[in-house]
Amino acid sequence: MDKILLSTYILKIQDRNKNDQILSRFNGEDDFLEIFENYLNSIFQNILNTEDERQTTAIHITLEEPPTVDMENRTVYGHFSTGVSGEEYQIRDLENREDSFDVQRNHAAFRNIFFYAKIPTERDRGALILQRKAKFGIKTIFRKTLNRYIKAQGYQIYTVKVNNIVHGRLYRRMMDEGNLKKVEFIKRRIPGSIEDYYRNGEQPDTIPGTLKTSMISSTSLPQNFKHFIDGIYRNPD
C-alpha cells in the first residue's frame, strides 16, 4: 500500500495592517467558508494557473468534481487536480522503449491531491490539510489563486495566509522519542553593530535583515534544550 503524506496548515485572513480577522464574519459580516466554497466551485468550472518564478512553466489547479461541504460542522473537503505545463518531452514505454506520446507545451499532466479544511465560527484561524506528493507541491498555487479570487470579489484589503504548523501529536512524539539536533533563534532585524548585539540584546534595530543564531549537535542536544523549546511551544503568546 502506498504511503499517503499529509501537511497541516493554519488558515488566516489579515488586513493591510496585518490584523487577524474573524473568519466567520470578516469584512463585517462575510463568512470565509462561503467564499472558500465559491472559490472551489469557480476552479471546478475553470482551470486556473500561475507561472513559476522563471516564467517558463505554468502550474494549473482545478477540481475533477465539486467539493463536499458540511455547513453544520463547517468543513469542506475533496480533491484538487493540479498539473504542470510548458515543457516538451516524450512519454516512453519502459518495456519496449518506444515513445507512446509526445507532450507539447500546452499539455499538462494532472494529479489528484486531497484537501480538507475546517473554518470555525468566531475564530481567527482555521485548519487546512493538504496531501503531499513527492516533488509536487500545491500550497503556493492554492494560496496565490485563492488570494487572486478574493481580491477579484472586491476584498482588496484582505490576504489569506497559509502557514505551516506541526500537528500536536506529531510534535509530542518527536519531543518524547526523537533526538533534537538543531535549534535556531531568528530575529527579524540586525543590530547596528556586533558590539551592540553582545552588549545589549534590546538595542534598537537599525538594519533590516535576518539574524540567526544556531546551535547544532551531530548526535543530540541536551535535554534542557527540549524543555526550553517545549515552553515556547506551549506559551499561548
PDB file of C-alpha atoms in Angstrom:
ATOM      1  CA  MET A   1       0.000   0.000   0.000  1.00  0.00           C
ATOM      2  CA  ASP A   2       1.327   3.443  -0.930  1.00  0.00           C
ATOM      3  CA  LYS A   3       2.042   5.931   1.814  1.00  0.00           C
ATOM      4  CA  ILE A   4      -0.222   8.981   1.992  1.00  0.00           C
ATOM      5  CA  LEU A   5       1.637  12.084   3.203  1.00  0.00           C
ATOM      6  CA  LEU A   6      -0.309  14.998   4.674  1.00  0.00           C
ATOM      7  CA  SER A   7       0.779  18.540   5.521  1.00  0.00           C
ATOM      8  CA  THR A   8      -1.083  20.657   8.074  1.00  0.00           C
ATOM      9  CA  TYR A   9      -1.573  24.420   7.899  1.00  0.00           C
ATOM     10  CA  ILE A  10      -3.261  27.316   9.661  1.00  0.00           C
ATOM     11  CA  LEU A  11      -5.598  29.453   7.551  1.00  0.00           C
ATOM     12  CA  LYS A  12      -5.869  33.133   8.465  1.00  0.00           C
ATOM     13  CA  ILE A  13      -7.157  36.329   6.886  1.00  0.00           C
ATOM     14  CA  GLN A  14      -5.313  39.573   7.530  1.00  0.00           C
ATOM     15  CA  ASP A  15      -6.000  43.149   6.509  1.00  0.00           C
ATOM     16  CA  ARG A  16      -3.326  45.550   5.261  1.00  0.00           C
ATOM     17  CA  ASN A  17      -2.289  46.287   8.840  1.00  0.00           C
ATOM     18  CA  LYS A  18      -1.758  42.546   9.445  1.00  0.00           C
ATOM     19  CA  ASN A  19      -4.717  42.331  11.837  1.00  0.00           C
ATOM     20  CA  ASP A  20      -6.200  38.828  12.006  1.00  0.00           C
ATOM     21  CA  GLN A  21      -9.880  38.676  11.060  1.00  0.00           C
ATOM     22  CA  ILE A  22     -12.702  36.559  12.475  1.00  0.00           C
ATOM     23  CA  LEU A  23     -13.205  34.032   9.679  1.00  0.00           C
ATOM     24  CA  SER A  24     -16.964  33.675  10.018  1.00  0.00           C
ATOM     25  CA  ARG A  25     -17.557  37.458   9.804  1.00  0.00           C
ATOM     26  CA  PHE A  26     -14.556  39.182   8.283  1.00  0.00           C
ATOM     27  CA  ASN A  27     -15.176  42.429   6.430  1.00  0.00           C
ATOM     28  CA  GLY A  28     -18.002  42.975   8.896  1.00  0.00           C
ATOM     29  CA  GLU A  29     -20.386  40.148   8.014  1.00  0.00           C
ATOM     30  CA  ASP A  30     -18.920  37.897   5.314  1.00  0.00           C
ATOM     31  CA  ASP A  31     -18.308  34.213   6.023  1.00  0.00           C
ATOM     32  CA  PHE A  32     -14.998  32.906   4.681  1.00  0.00           C
ATOM     33  CA  LEU A  33     -16.415  29.363   4.473  1.00  0.00           C
ATOM     34  CA  GLU A  34     -18.939  30.510   1.860  1.00  0.00           C
ATOM     35  CA  ILE A  35     -16.251  32.435  -0.046  1.00  0.00           C
ATOM     36  CA  PHE A  36     -13.946  29.401   0.075  1.00  0.00           C
ATOM     37  CA  GLU A  37     -16.755  27.216  -1.291  1.00  0.00           C
ATOM     38  CA  ASN A  38     -17.329  29.722  -4.106  1.00  0.00           C
ATOM     39  CA  TYR A  39     -13.609  29.675  -4.925  1.00  0.00           C
ATOM     40  CA  LEU A  40     -13.650  25.884  -5.145  1.00  0.00           C
ATOM     41  CA  ASN A  41     -16.723  25.905  -7.391  1.00  0.00           C
ATOM     42  CA  SER A  42     -15.016  28.515  -9.546  1.00  0.00           C
ATOM     43  CA  ILE A  43     -11.899  26.415 -10.127  1.00  0.00           C
ATOM     44  CA  PHE A  44     -14.118  23.382 -10.744  1.00  0.00           C
ATOM     45  CA  GLN A  45     -15.564  25.266 -13.698  1.00  0.00           C
ATOM     46  CA  ASN A  46     -12.334  26.947 -14.816  1.00  0.00           C
ATOM     47  CA  ILE A  47      -8.729  25.735 -14.710  1.00  0.00           C
ATOM     48  CA  LEU A  48      -6.613  28.423 -13.058  1.00  0.00           C
ATOM     49  CA  ASN A  49      -2.862  28.704 -13.441  1.00  0.00           C
ATOM     50  CA  THR A  50       0.153  30.578 -12.171  1.00  0.00           C
ATOM     51  CA  GLU A  51       3.654  30.728 -13.645  1.00  0.00           C
ATOM     52  CA  ASP A  52       6.769  29.699 -11.777  1.00  0.00           C
ATOM     53  CA  GLU A  53       9.441  32.236 -10.813  1.00  0.00           C
ATOM     54  CA  ARG A  54      11.302  31.756 -14.100  1.00  0.00           C
ATOM     55  CA  GLN A  55       8.034  32.069 -16.050  1.00  0.00           C
ATOM     56  CA  THR A  56       8.969  29.009 -18.093  1.00  0.00           C
ATOM     57  CA  THR A  57       6.299  26.626 -16.805  1.00  0.00           C
ATOM     58  CA  ALA A  58       2.763  27.059 -15.530  1.00  0.00           C
ATOM     59  CA  ILE A  59       1.115  25.230 -12.642  1.00  0.00           C
ATOM     60  CA  HIS A  60      -2.614  24.588 -13.069  1.00  0.00           C
ATOM     61  CA  ILE A  61      -5.300  23.904 -10.473  1.00  0.00           C
ATOM     62  CA  THR A  62      -8.879  22.676 -10.821  1.00  0.00           C
ATOM     63  CA  LEU A  63     -11.287  20.115  -9.316  1.00  0.00           C
ATOM     64  CA  GLU A  64     -12.483  16.975 -11.033  1.00  0.00           C
ATOM     65  CA  GLU A  65     -15.794  17.193  -9.130  1.00  0.00           C
ATOM     66  CA  PRO A  66     -17.470  19.725  -6.812  1.00  0.00           C
ATOM     67  CA  PRO A  67     -16.229  19.786  -3.197  1.00  0.00           C
ATOM     68  CA  THR A  68     -18.132  18.257  -0.296  1.00  0.00           C
ATOM     69  CA  VAL A  69     -19.320  20.992   2.073  1.00  0.00           C
ATOM     70  CA  ASP A  70     -20.652  20.318   5.573  1.00  0.00           C
ATOM     71  CA  MET A  71     -22.034  23.654   6.786  1.00  0.00           C
ATOM     72  CA  GLU A  72     -23.163  22.223  10.125  1.00  0.00           C
ATOM     73  CA  ASN A  73     -19.616  21.137  11.035  1.00  0.00           C
ATOM     74  CA  ARG A  74     -18.090  23.919   8.916  1.00  0.00           C
ATOM     75  CA  THR A  75     -15.833  21.606   6.946  1.00  0.00           C
ATOM     76  CA  VAL A  76     -15.101  21.251   3.240  1.00  0.00           C
ATOM     77  CA  TYR A  77     -13.064  18.573   1.511  1.00  0.00           C
ATOM     78  CA  GLY A  78     -12.364  16.994  -1.849  1.00  0.00           C
ATOM     79  CA  HIS A  79      -9.549  16.566  -4.361  1.00  0.00           C
ATOM     80  CA  PHE A  80      -7.647  19.278  -6.162  1.00  0.00           C
ATOM     81  CA  SER A  81      -6.429  18.349  -9.611  1.00  0.00           C
ATOM     82  CA  THR A  82      -3.117  20.019 -10.379  1.00  0.00           C
ATOM     83  CA  GLY A  83      -0.717  19.834 -13.281  1.00  0.00           C
ATOM     84  CA  VAL A  84       2.363  21.433 -14.825  1.00  0.00           C
ATOM     85  CA  SER A  85       2.723  22.577 -18.419  1.00  0.00           C
ATOM     86  CA  GLY A  86       5.280  24.430 -20.504  1.00  0.00           C
ATOM     87  CA  GLU A  87       7.780  21.707 -21.348  1.00  0.00           C
ATOM     88  CA  GLU A  88       8.085  19.381 -24.324  1.00  0.00           C
ATOM     89  CA  TYR A  89       9.035  15.758 -23.692  1.00  0.00           C
ATOM     90  CA  GLN A  90       8.164  12.177 -24.633  1.00  0.00           C
ATOM     91  CA  ILE A  91       6.262   9.578 -22.635  1.00  0.00           C
ATOM     92  CA  ARG A  92       8.024   6.285 -23.248  1.00  0.00           C
ATOM     93  CA  ASP A  93       7.015   2.680 -22.685  1.00  0.00           C
ATOM     94  CA  LEU A  94       9.657   1.292 -20.319  1.00  0.00           C
ATOM     95  CA  GLU A  95       9.316  -2.271 -21.618  1.00  0.00           C
ATOM     96  CA  ASN A  96       9.761  -1.737 -25.336  1.00  0.00           C
ATOM     97  CA  ARG A  97      11.388   1.738 -25.073  1.00  0.00           C
ATOM     98  CA  GLU A  98       9.029   3.128 -27.691  1.00  0.00           C
ATOM     99  CA  ASP A  99       7.540   6.621 -27.459  1.00  0.00           C
ATOM    100  CA  SER A 100       3.858   6.470 -26.536  1.00  0.00           C
ATOM    101  CA  PHE A 101       3.031  10.160 -26.598  1.00  0.00           C
ATOM    102  CA  ASP A 102       4.708  13.474 -27.414  1.00  0.00           C
ATOM    103  CA  VAL A 103       3.907  16.076 -24.745  1.00  0.00           C
ATOM    104  CA  GLN A 104       3.600  19.627 -26.071  1.00  0.00           C
ATOM    105  CA  ARG A 105       3.814  22.924 -24.178  1.00  0.00           C
ATOM    106  CA  ASN A 106       0.020  23.177 -23.993  1.00  0.00           C
ATOM    107  CA  HIS A 107      -0.291  19.738 -22.333  1.00  0.00           C
ATOM    108  CA  ALA A 108      -0.298  19.193 -18.582  1.00  0.00           C
ATOM    109  CA  ALA A 109      -0.033  16.013 -16.514  1.00  0.00           C
ATOM    110  CA  PHE A 110      -2.593  16.281 -13.689  1.00  0.00           C
ATOM    111  CA  ARG A 111      -2.556  14.635 -10.256  1.00  0.00           C
ATOM    112  CA  ASN A 112      -5.332  14.448  -7.685  1.00  0.00           C
ATOM    113  CA  ILE A 113      -4.430  15.868  -4.262  1.00  0.00           C
ATOM    114  CA  PHE A 114      -6.736  15.522  -1.270  1.00  0.00           C
ATOM    115  CA  PHE A 115      -7.650  18.572   0.811  1.00  0.00           C
ATOM    116  CA  TYR A 116      -9.651  19.107   3.987  1.00  0.00           C
ATOM    117  CA  ALA A 117     -10.460  22.439   5.648  1.00  0.00           C
ATOM    118  CA  LYS A 118     -12.291  23.428   8.806  1.00  0.00           C
ATOM    119  CA  ILE A 119     -13.440  27.037   9.170  1.00  0.00           C
ATOM    120  CA  PRO A 120     -14.812  27.532  12.709  1.00  0.00           C
ATOM    121  CA  THR A 121     -17.135  30.313  13.819  1.00  0.00           C
ATOM    122  CA  GLU A 122     -15.917  33.221  15.952  1.00  0.00           C
ATOM    123  CA  ARG A 123     -12.278  32.230  15.496  1.00  0.00           C
ATOM    124  CA  ASP A 124      -9.461  33.991  13.678  1.00  0.00           C
ATOM    125  CA  ARG A 125      -7.862  30.820  12.341  1.00  0.00           C
ATOM    126  CA  GLY A 126      -8.930  27.673  10.585  1.00  0.00           C
ATOM    127  CA  ALA A 127      -7.242  24.370   9.766  1.00  0.00           C
ATOM    128  CA  LEU A 128      -6.160  23.057   6.380  1.00  0.00           C
ATOM    129  CA  ILE A 129      -4.787  19.636   5.416  1.00  0.00           C
ATOM    130  CA  LEU A 130      -3.190  19.070   2.009  1.00  0.00           C
ATOM    131  CA  GLN A 131      -1.939  15.811   0.613  1.00  0.00           C
ATOM    132  CA  ARG A 132       1.749  15.887  -0.218  1.00  0.00           C
ATOM    133  CA  LYS A 133       3.289  14.098  -3.174  1.00  0.00           C
ATOM    134  CA  ALA A 134       6.994  13.711  -3.865  1.00  0.00           C
ATOM    135  CA  LYS A 135       8.448  16.677  -5.769  1.00  0.00           C
ATOM    136  CA  PHE A 136       4.988  18.119  -6.253  1.00  0.00           C
ATOM    137  CA  GLY A 137       3.596  20.844  -4.012  1.00  0.00           C
ATOM    138  CA  ILE A 138       0.258  22.584  -4.160  1.00  0.00           C
ATOM    139  CA  LYS A 139       0.463  25.144  -1.349  1.00  0.00           C
ATOM    140  CA  THR A 140       1.813  28.020  -3.464  1.00  0.00           C
ATOM    141  CA  ILE A 141      -0.663  27.822  -6.339  1.00  0.00           C
ATOM    142  CA  PHE A 142      -3.515  27.277  -3.865  1.00  0.00           C
ATOM    143  CA  ARG A 143      -2.566  30.393  -1.892  1.00  0.00           C
ATOM    144  CA  LYS A 144      -1.972  32.535  -4.989  1.00  0.00           C
ATOM    145  CA  THR A 145      -5.178  31.591  -6.804  1.00  0.00           C
ATOM    146  CA  LEU A 146      -7.292  31.886  -3.640  1.00  0.00           C
ATOM    147  CA  ASN A 147      -5.980  35.389  -2.975  1.00  0.00           C
ATOM    148  CA  ARG A 148      -6.433  36.321  -6.616  1.00  0.00           C
ATOM    149  CA  TYR A 149     -10.048  35.140  -6.357  1.00  0.00           C
ATOM    150  CA  ILE A 150     -10.968  37.022  -3.166  1.00  0.00           C
ATOM    151  CA  LYS A 151      -9.443  40.246  -4.491  1.00  0.00           C
ATOM    152  CA  ALA A 152     -11.463  39.831  -7.693  1.00  0.00           C
ATOM    153  CA  GLN A 153     -14.562  39.594  -5.476  1.00  0.00           C
ATOM    154  CA  GLY A 154     -13.830  43.052  -4.060  1.00  0.00           C
ATOM    155  CA  TYR A 155     -11.875  42.152  -0.906  1.00  0.00           C
ATOM    156  CA  GLN A 156      -8.885  44.257  -1.877  1.00  0.00           C
ATOM    157  CA  ILE A 157      -7.522  44.910   1.614  1.00  0.00           C
ATOM    158  CA  TYR A 158      -7.519  41.261   2.733  1.00  0.00           C
ATOM    159  CA  THR A 159      -4.979  38.488   2.240  1.00  0.00           C
ATOM    160  CA  VAL A 160      -5.337  34.798   3.057  1.00  0.00           C
ATOM    161  CA  LYS A 161      -2.323  33.388   4.902  1.00  0.00           C
ATOM    162  CA  VAL A 162      -1.441  29.679   4.682  1.00  0.00           C
ATOM    163  CA  ASN A 163       1.120  28.912   7.385  1.00  0.00           C
ATOM    164  CA  ASN A 164       2.707  25.542   8.123  1.00  0.00           C
ATOM    165  CA  ILE A 165       2.090  24.069  11.551  1.00  0.00           C
ATOM    166  CA  VAL A 166       3.252  20.855  13.184  1.00  0.00           C
ATOM    167  CA  HIS A 167       0.371  18.683  14.390  1.00  0.00           C
ATOM    168  CA  GLY A 168       0.335  18.430  18.186  1.00  0.00           C
ATOM    169  CA  ARG A 169       0.569  14.634  18.286  1.00  0.00           C
ATOM    170  CA  LEU A 170       3.475  14.600  15.845  1.00  0.00           C
ATOM    171  CA  TYR A 171       5.265  17.296  17.834  1.00  0.00           C
ATOM    172  CA  ARG A 172       4.774  15.402  21.087  1.00  0.00           C
ATOM    173  CA  ARG A 173       6.138  12.177  19.597  1.00  0.00           C
ATOM    174  CA  MET A 174       9.162  13.961  18.172  1.00  0.00           C
ATOM    175  CA  MET A 175       9.909  15.597  21.523  1.00  0.00           C
ATOM    176  CA  ASP A 176       9.416  12.382  23.509  1.00  0.00           C
ATOM    177  CA  GLU A 177      11.196   9.944  21.221  1.00  0.00           C
ATOM    178  CA  GLY A 178      13.378  11.943  18.860  1.00  0.00           C
ATOM    179  CA  ASN A 179      16.844  13.490  19.081  1.00  0.00           C
ATOM    180  CA  LEU A 180      16.937  17.283  18.941  1.00  0.00           C
ATOM    181  CA  LYS A 181      19.940  18.161  16.802  1.00  0.00           C
ATOM    182  CA  LYS A 182      19.436  21.792  15.833  1.00  0.00           C
ATOM    183  CA  VAL A 183      17.894  24.931  17.347  1.00  0.00           C
ATOM    184  CA  GLU A 184      17.728  28.269  15.537  1.00  0.00           C
ATOM    185  CA  PHE A 185      16.856  31.613  17.112  1.00  0.00           C
ATOM    186  CA  ILE A 186      15.666  34.052  14.462  1.00  0.00           C
ATOM    187  CA  LYS A 187      15.429  37.830  14.827  1.00  0.00           C
ATOM    188  CA  ARG A 188      13.897  39.883  12.038  1.00  0.00           C
ATOM    189  CA  ARG A 189      16.305  42.837  12.388  1.00  0.00           C
ATOM    190  CA  ILE A 190      20.072  43.104  12.615  1.00  0.00           C
ATOM    191  CA  PRO A 191      21.680  45.264  15.352  1.00  0.00           C
ATOM    192  CA  GLY A 192      23.706  48.291  14.333  1.00  0.00           C
ATOM    193  CA  SER A 193      26.925  46.508  15.279  1.00  0.00           C
ATOM    194  CA  ILE A 194      28.171  43.225  16.714  1.00  0.00           C
ATOM    195  CA  GLU A 195      29.208  45.108  19.853  1.00  0.00           C
ATOM    196  CA  ASP A 196      25.631  46.363  20.328  1.00  0.00           C
ATOM    197  CA  TYR A 197      24.319  42.845  19.915  1.00  0.00           C
ATOM    198  CA  TYR A 198      26.524  41.354  22.634  1.00  0.00           C
ATOM    199  CA  ARG A 199      26.314  44.349  24.969  1.00  0.00           C
ATOM    200  CA  ASN A 200      22.566  44.871  24.921  1.00  0.00           C
ATOM    201  CA  GLY A 201      20.087  42.435  23.378  1.00  0.00           C
ATOM    202  CA  GLU A 202      17.417  45.156  23.470  1.00  0.00           C
ATOM    203  CA  GLN A 203      19.425  47.624  21.421  1.00  0.00           C
ATOM    204  CA  PRO A 204      17.129  49.302  18.839  1.00  0.00           C
ATOM    205  CA  ASP A 205      17.305  47.698  15.438  1.00  0.00           C
ATOM    206  CA  THR A 206      18.830  49.766  12.660  1.00  0.00           C
ATOM    207  CA  ILE A 207      19.471  47.381   9.763  1.00  0.00           C
ATOM    208  CA  PRO A 208      16.740  45.345   8.003  1.00  0.00           C
ATOM    209  CA  GLY A 209      17.600  41.697   7.616  1.00  0.00           C
ATOM    210  CA  THR A 210      17.520  38.404   9.482  1.00  0.00           C
ATOM    211  CA  LEU A 211      19.835  37.435  12.320  1.00  0.00           C
ATOM    212  CA  LYS A 212      20.113  33.694  13.011  1.00  0.00           C
ATOM    213  CA  THR A 213      21.817  32.030  15.948  1.00  0.00           C
ATOM    214  CA  SER A 214      22.177  28.263  15.550  1.00  0.00           C
ATOM    215  CA  MET A 215      23.106  25.515  17.982  1.00  0.00           C
ATOM    216  CA  ILE A 216      23.832  22.193  16.263  1.00  0.00           C
ATOM    217  CA  SER A 217      24.823  18.761  17.513  1.00  0.00           C
ATOM    218  CA  SER A 218      25.643  15.785  15.299  1.00  0.00           C
ATOM    219  CA  THR A 219      24.120  13.445  17.919  1.00  0.00           C
ATOM    220  CA  SER A 220      21.684  15.234  20.243  1.00  0.00           C
ATOM    221  CA  LEU A 221      21.419  18.500  22.153  1.00  0.00           C
ATOM    222  CA  PRO A 222      20.972  18.261  25.962  1.00  0.00           C
ATOM    223  CA  GLN A 223      17.502  17.657  27.379  1.00  0.00           C
ATOM    224  CA  ASN A 224      17.191  21.206  28.710  1.00  0.00           C
ATOM    225  CA  PHE A 225      17.032  22.437  25.092  1.00  0.00           C
ATOM    226  CA  LYS A 226      13.881  20.357  24.629  1.00  0.00           C
ATOM    227  CA  HIS A 227      12.434  21.808  27.829  1.00  0.00           C
ATOM    228  CA  PHE A 228      13.174  25.322  26.567  1.00  0.00           C
ATOM    229  CA  ILE A 229      11.505  24.724  23.184  1.00  0.00           C
ATOM    230  CA  ASP A 230       8.552  22.999  24.853  1.00  0.00           C
ATOM    231  CA  GLY A 231       7.998  26.085  26.993  1.00  0.00           C
ATOM    232  CA  ILE A 232       7.906  28.279  23.888  1.00  0.00           C
ATOM    233  CA  TYR A 233       5.612  25.874  22.022  1.00  0.00           C
ATOM    234  CA  ARG A 234       3.107  25.766  24.896  1.00  0.00           C
ATOM    235  CA  ASN A 235       3.147  29.520  25.501  1.00  0.00           C
ATOM    236  CA  PRO A 236      -0.210  30.913  24.299  1.00  0.00           C
ATOM    237  CA  ASP A 237       1.505  34.171  23.275  1.00  0.00           C
TER     238      ASP A 237
END
